[in-house]
PDB file of C-alpha atoms in Angstrom:
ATOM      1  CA  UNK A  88      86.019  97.483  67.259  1.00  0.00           C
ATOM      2  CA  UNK A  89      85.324  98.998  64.172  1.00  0.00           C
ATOM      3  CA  UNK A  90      88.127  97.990  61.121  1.00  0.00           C
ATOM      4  CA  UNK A  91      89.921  95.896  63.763  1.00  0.00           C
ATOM      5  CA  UNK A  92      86.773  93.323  63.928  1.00  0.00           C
ATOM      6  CA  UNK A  93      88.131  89.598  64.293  1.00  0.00           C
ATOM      7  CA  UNK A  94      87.589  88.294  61.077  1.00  0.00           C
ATOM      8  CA  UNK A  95      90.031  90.589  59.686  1.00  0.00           C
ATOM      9  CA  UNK A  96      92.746  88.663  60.790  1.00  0.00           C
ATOM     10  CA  UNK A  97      93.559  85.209  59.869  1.00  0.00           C
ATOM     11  CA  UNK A  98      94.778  84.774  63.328  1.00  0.00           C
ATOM     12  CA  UNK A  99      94.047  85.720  66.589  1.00  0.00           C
ATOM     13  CA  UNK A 100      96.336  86.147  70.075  1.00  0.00           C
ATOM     14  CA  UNK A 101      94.903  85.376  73.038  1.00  0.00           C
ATOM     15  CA  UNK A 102      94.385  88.666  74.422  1.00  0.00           C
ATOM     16  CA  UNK A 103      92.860  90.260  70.890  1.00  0.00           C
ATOM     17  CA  UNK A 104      90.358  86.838  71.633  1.00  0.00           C
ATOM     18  CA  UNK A 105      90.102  87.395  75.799  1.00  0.00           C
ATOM     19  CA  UNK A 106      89.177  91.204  75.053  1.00  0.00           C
ATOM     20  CA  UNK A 107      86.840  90.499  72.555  1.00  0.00           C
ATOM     21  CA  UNK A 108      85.231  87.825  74.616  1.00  0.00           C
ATOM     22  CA  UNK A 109      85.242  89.665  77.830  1.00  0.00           C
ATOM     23  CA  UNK A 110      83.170  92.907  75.756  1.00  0.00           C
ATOM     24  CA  UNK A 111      81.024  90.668  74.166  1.00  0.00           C
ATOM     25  CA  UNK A 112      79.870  89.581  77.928  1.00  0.00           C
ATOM     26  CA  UNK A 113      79.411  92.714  79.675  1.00  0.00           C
ATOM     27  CA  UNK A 114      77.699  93.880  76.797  1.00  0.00           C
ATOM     28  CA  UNK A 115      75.106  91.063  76.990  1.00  0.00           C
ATOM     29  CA  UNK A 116      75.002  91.194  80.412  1.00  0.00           C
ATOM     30  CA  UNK A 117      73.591  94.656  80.341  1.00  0.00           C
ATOM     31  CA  UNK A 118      71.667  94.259  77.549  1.00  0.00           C
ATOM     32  CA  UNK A 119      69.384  91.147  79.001  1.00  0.00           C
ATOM     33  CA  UNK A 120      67.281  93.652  80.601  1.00  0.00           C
ATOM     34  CA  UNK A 121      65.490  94.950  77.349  1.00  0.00           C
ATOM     35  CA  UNK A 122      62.763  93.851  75.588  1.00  0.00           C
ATOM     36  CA  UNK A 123      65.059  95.018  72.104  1.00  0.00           C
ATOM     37  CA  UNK A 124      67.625  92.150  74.379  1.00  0.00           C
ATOM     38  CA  UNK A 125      68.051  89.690  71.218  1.00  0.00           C
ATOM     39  CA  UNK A 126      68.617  92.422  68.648  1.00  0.00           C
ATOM     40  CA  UNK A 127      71.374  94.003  70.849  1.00  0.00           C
ATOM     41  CA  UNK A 128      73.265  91.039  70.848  1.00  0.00           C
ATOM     42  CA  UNK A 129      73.569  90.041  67.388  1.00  0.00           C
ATOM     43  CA  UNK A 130      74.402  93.781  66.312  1.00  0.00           C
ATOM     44  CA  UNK A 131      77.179  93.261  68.945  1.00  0.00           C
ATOM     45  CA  UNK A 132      78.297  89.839  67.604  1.00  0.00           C
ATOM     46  CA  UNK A 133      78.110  91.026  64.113  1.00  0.00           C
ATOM     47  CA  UNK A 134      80.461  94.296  65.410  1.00  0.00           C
ATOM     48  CA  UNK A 135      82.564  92.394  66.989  1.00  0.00           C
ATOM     49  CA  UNK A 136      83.076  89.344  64.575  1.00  0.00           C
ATOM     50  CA  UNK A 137      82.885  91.256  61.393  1.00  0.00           C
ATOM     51  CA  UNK A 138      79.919  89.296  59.784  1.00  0.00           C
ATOM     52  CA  UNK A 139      77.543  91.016  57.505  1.00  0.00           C
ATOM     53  CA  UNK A 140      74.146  89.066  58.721  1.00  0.00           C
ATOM     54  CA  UNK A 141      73.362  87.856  61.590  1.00  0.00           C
ATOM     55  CA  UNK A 142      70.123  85.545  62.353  1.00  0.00           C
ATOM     56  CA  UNK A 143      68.045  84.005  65.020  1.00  0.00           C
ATOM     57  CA  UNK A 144      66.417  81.339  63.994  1.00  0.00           C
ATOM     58  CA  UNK A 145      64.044  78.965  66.846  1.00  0.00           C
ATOM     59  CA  UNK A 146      63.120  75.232  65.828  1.00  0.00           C
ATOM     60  CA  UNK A 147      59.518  74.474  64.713  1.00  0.00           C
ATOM     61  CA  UNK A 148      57.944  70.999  63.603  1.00  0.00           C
ATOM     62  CA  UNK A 149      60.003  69.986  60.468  1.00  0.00           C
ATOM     63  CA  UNK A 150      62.271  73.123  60.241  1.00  0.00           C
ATOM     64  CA  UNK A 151      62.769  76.634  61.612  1.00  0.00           C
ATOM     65  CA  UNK A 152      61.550  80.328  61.359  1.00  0.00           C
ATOM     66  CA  UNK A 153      63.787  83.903  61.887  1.00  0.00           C
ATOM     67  CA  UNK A 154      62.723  85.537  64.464  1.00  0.00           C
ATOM     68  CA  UNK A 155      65.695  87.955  64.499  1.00  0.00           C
ATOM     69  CA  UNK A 156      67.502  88.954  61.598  1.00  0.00           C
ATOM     70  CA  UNK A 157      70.346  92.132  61.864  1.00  0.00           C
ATOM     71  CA  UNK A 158      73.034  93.370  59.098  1.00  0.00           C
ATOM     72  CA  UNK A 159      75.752  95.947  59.480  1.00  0.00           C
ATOM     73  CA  UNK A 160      72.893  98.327  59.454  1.00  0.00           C
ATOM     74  CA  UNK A 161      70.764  97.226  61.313  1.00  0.00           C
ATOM     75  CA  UNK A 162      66.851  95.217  60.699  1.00  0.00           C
ATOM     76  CA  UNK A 163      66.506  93.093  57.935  1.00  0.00           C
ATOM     77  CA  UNK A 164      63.502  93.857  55.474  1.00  0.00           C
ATOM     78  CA  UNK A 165      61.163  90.640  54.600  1.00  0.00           C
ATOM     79  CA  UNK A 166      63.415  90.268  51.517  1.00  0.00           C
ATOM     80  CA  UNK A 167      67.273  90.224  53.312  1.00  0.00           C
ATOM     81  CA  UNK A 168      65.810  87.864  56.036  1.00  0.00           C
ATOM     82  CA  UNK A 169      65.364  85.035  53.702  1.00  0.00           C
ATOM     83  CA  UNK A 170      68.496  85.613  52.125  1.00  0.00           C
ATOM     84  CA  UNK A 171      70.775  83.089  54.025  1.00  0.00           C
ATOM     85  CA  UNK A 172      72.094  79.333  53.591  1.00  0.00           C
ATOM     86  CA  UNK A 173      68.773  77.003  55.225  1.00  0.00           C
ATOM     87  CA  UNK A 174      71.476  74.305  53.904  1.00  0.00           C
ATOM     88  CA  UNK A 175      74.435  75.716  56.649  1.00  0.00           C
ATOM     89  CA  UNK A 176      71.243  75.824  59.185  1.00  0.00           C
ATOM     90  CA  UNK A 177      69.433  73.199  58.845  1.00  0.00           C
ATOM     91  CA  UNK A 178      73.266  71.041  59.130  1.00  0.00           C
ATOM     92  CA  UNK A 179      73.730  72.615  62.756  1.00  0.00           C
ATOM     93  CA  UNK A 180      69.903  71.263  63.604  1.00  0.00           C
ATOM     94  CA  UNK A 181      70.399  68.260  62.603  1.00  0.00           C
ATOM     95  CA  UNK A 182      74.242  67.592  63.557  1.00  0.00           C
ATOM     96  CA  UNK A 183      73.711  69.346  66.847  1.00  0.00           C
ATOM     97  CA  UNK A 184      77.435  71.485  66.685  1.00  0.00           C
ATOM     98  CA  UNK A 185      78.699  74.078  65.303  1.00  0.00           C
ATOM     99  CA  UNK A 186      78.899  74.106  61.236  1.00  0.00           C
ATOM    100  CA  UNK A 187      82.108  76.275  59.968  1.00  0.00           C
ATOM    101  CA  UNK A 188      81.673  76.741  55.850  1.00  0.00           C
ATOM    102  CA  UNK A 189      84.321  78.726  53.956  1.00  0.00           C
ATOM    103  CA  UNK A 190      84.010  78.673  49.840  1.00  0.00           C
ATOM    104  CA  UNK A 191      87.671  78.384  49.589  1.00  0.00           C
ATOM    105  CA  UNK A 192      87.873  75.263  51.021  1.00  0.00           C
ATOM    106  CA  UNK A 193      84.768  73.526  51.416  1.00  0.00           C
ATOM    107  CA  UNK A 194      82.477  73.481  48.531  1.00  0.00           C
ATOM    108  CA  UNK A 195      79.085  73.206  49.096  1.00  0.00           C
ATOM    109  CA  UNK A 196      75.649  72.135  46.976  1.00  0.00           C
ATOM    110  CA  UNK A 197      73.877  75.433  47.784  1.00  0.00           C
ATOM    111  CA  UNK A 198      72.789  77.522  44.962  1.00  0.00           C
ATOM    112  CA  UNK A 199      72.195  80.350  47.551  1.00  0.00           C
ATOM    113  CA  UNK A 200      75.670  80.698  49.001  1.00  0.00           C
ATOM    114  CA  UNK A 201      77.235  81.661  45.557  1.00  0.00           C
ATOM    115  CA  UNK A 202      73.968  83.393  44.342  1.00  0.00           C
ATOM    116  CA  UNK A 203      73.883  85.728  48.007  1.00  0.00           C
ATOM    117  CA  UNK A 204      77.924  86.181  47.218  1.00  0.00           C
ATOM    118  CA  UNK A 205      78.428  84.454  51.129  1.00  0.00           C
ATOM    119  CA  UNK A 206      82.178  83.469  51.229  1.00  0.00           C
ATOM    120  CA  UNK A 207      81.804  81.920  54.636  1.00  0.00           C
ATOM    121  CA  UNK A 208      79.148  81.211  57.590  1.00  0.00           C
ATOM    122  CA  UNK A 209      78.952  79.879  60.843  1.00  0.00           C
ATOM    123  CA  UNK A 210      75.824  78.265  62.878  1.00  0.00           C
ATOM    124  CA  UNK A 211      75.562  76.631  65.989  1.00  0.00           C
ATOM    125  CA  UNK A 212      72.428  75.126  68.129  1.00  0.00           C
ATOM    126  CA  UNK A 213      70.883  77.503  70.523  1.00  0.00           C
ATOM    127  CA  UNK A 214      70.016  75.518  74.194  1.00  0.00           C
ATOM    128  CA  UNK A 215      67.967  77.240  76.542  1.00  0.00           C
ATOM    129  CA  UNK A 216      68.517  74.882  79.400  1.00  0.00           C
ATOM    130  CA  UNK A 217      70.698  72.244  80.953  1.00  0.00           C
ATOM    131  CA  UNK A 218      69.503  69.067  79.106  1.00  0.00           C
ATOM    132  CA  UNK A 219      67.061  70.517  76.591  1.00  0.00           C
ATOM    133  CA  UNK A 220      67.551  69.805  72.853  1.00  0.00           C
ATOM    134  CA  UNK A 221      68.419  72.695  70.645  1.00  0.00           C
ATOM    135  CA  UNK A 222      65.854  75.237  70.651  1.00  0.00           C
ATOM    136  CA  UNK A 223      66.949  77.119  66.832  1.00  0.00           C
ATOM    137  CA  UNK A 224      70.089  78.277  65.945  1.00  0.00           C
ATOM    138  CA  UNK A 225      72.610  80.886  65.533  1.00  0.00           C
ATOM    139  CA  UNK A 226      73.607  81.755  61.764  1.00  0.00           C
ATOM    140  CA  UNK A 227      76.530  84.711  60.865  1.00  0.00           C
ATOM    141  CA  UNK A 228      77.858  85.158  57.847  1.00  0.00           C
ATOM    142  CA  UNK A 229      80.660  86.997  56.005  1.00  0.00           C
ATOM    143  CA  UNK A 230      80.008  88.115  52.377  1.00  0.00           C
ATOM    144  CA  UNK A 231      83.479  89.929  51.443  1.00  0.00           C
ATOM    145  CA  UNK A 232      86.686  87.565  50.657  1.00  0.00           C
ATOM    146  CA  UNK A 233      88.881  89.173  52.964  1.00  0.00           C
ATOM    147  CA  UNK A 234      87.039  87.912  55.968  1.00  0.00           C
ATOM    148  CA  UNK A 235      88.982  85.204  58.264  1.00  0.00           C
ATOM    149  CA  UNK A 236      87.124  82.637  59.881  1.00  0.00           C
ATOM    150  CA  UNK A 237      89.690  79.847  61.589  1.00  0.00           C
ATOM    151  CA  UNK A 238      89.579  78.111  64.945  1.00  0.00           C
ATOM    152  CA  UNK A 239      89.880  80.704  67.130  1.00  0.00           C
ATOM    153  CA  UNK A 240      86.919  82.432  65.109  1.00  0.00           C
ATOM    154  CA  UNK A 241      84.833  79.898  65.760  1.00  0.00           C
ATOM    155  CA  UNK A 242      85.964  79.973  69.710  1.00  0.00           C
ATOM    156  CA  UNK A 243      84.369  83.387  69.885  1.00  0.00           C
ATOM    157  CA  UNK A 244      81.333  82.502  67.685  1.00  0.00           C
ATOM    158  CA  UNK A 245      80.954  79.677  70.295  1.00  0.00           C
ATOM    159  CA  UNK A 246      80.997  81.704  73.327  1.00  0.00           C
ATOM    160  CA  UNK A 247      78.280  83.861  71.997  1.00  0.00           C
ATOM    161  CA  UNK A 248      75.801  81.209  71.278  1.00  0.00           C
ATOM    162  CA  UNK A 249      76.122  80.149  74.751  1.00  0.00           C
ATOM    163  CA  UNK A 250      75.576  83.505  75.924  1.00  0.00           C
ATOM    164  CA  UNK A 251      72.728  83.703  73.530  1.00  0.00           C
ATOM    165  CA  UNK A 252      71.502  80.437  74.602  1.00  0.00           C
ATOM    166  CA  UNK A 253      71.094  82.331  78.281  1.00  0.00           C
ATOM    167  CA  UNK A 254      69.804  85.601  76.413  1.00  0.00           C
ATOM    168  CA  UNK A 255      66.815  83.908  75.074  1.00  0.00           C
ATOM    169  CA  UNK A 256      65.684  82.250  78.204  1.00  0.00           C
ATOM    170  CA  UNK A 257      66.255  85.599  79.877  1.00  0.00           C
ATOM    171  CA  UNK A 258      64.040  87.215  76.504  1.00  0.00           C
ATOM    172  CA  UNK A 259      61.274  84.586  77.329  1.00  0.00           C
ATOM    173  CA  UNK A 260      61.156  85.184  81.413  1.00  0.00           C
ATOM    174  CA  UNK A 261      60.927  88.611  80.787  1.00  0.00           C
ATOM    175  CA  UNK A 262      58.220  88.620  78.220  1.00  0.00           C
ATOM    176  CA  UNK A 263      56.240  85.695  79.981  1.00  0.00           C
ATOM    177  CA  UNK A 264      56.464  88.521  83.075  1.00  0.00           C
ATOM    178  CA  UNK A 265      55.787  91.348  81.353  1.00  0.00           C
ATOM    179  CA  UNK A 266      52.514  89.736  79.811  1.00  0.00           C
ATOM    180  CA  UNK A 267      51.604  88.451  82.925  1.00  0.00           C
ATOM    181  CA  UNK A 268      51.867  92.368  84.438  1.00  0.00           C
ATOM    182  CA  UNK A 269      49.735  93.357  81.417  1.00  0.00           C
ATOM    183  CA  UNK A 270      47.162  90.482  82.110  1.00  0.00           C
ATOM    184  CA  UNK A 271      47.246  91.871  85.843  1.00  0.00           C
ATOM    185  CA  UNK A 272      46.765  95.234  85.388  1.00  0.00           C
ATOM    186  CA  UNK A 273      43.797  94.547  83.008  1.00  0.00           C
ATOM    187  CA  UNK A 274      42.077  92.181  85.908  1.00  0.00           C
ATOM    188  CA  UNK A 275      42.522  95.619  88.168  1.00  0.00           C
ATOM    189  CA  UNK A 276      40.726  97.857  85.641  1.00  0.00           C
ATOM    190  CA  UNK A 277      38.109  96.086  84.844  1.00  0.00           C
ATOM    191  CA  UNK A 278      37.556  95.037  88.184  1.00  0.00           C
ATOM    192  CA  UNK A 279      37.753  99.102  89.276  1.00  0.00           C
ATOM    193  CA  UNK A 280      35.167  99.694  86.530  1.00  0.00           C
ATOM    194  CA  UNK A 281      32.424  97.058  87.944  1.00  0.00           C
ATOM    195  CA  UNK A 282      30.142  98.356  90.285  1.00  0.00           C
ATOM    196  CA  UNK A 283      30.350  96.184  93.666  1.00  0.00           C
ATOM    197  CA  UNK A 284      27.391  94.590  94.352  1.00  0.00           C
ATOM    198  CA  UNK A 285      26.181  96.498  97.426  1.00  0.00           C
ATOM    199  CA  UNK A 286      26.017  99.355  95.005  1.00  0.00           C
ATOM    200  CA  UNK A 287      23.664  97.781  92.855  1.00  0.00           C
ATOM    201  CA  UNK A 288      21.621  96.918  95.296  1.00  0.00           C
ATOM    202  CA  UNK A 289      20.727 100.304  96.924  1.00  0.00           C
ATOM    203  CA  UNK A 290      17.786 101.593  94.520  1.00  0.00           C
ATOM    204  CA  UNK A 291      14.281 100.899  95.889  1.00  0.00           C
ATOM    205  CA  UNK A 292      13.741  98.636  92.942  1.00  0.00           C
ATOM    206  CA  UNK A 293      15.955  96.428  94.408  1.00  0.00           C
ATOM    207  CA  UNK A 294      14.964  96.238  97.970  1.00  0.00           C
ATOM    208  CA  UNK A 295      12.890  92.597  97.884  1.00  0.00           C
ATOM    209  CA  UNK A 296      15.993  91.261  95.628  1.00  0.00           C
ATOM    210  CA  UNK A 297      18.636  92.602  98.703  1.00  0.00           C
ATOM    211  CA  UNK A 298      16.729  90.953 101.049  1.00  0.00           C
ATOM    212  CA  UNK A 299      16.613  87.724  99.825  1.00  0.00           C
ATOM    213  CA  UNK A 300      20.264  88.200  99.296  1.00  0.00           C
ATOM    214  CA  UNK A 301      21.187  88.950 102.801  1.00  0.00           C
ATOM    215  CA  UNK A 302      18.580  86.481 104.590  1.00  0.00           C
ATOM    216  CA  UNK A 303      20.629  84.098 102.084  1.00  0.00           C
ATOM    217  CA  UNK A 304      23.898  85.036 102.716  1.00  0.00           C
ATOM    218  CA  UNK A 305      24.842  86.860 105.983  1.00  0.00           C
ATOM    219  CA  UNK A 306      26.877  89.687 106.094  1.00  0.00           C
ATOM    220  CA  UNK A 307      25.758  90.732 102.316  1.00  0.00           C
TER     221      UNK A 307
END
């Protein structure tokens, strides 16, 4: 969408909303595929939305760790992944919904928001699974003032998270598959590079060994 992202406009008509929504699904839908799958998305999101980051973040024993982190250009060095609100994520983990911040109207104890220059951010729980608790969270933000973020905003942001929700069980399959292949193919080498046993056994040094074997075990 280029300059006519969502957030710059304050308000949205349903079919600006329904088109963006309906991109933002065949886009994931073909992207679920690749192992890059995760990365894909949030670019898209952040395209779509207009946000300048964009993070991944899954839940770990007392807190949470980036596993993905985008910007309008792309990966996030070591340095720009750290540089988001924990405060706006760690209130979606523990409030389990969606969090909606915007500095001109909701102020906020965070040294980082005004320090980053963030004038507004969204983050949401991330479920992989009918029933499960939230497995991380999604986390956009928008750093210039002329960025919109109302209701209808948020009704986007809310259809990707589910969408991301099914993107990172999809990631996980695919990886758990794809190691399993790996794990598979290693069993076949190795067991291509072994010698079988008859093999072994055919060198006249071996002849009293073979014949214990096979008065031992017919058919060896």
């Amino acid at each position: 969408m280029g300059e006519a992202n969502l957030s710059t406009r304050s308000t949205l008509d349903s079919a600006t909303l329904w088109a963006a929504m309906r991109r933002l699904v065949e886009r994931v839908s073909t992207a679920l595929e690749g192992e890059t799958a995760i990365d894909d998305c949030l670019d898209l999101v952040l395209d779509l939305l207009g946000a300048d980051r964009g993070l991944v973040l899954l839940s770990i024993e007392g807190g949470s760790t980036i596993v993905n982190a985008r910007g309008t250009r792309g990966a996030l060095d070591a340095i720009q992944r750290e540089e988001v609100s924990r405060t706006i994520v760690n209130q979606a983990l523990e409030s389990d919904a969606c969090v909606r911040w915007d500095v001109r109207n909701q102020p906020l104890s965070s040294s980082s928001v005004s320090s980053l220059g963030i004038y507004a951010a969204l983050a949401a729980p991330l479920r992989g699974g009918r029933g499960t608790g939230p497995r991380g969270v999604l986390y956009v933000d928008f750093r210039h003032p002329a960025k919109h973020v109302g209701d209808q905003h948020v009704e986007f942001f809310m259809t990707a998270v589910s969408l991301f929700g099914v993107a990172l069980e999809q990631n996980h399959l695919g990886q758990f598959t794809r190691d399993k292949l790996r794990g598979v193919e290693s069993e076949c080498v190795e067991s291509r590079r072994t010698p079988a046993l008859a093999s072994l056994l055919v060198p006249p040094s071996m002849t009293s060994i073979r014949t214990e074997l096979e008065s031992a075990v017919p058919g060896t």
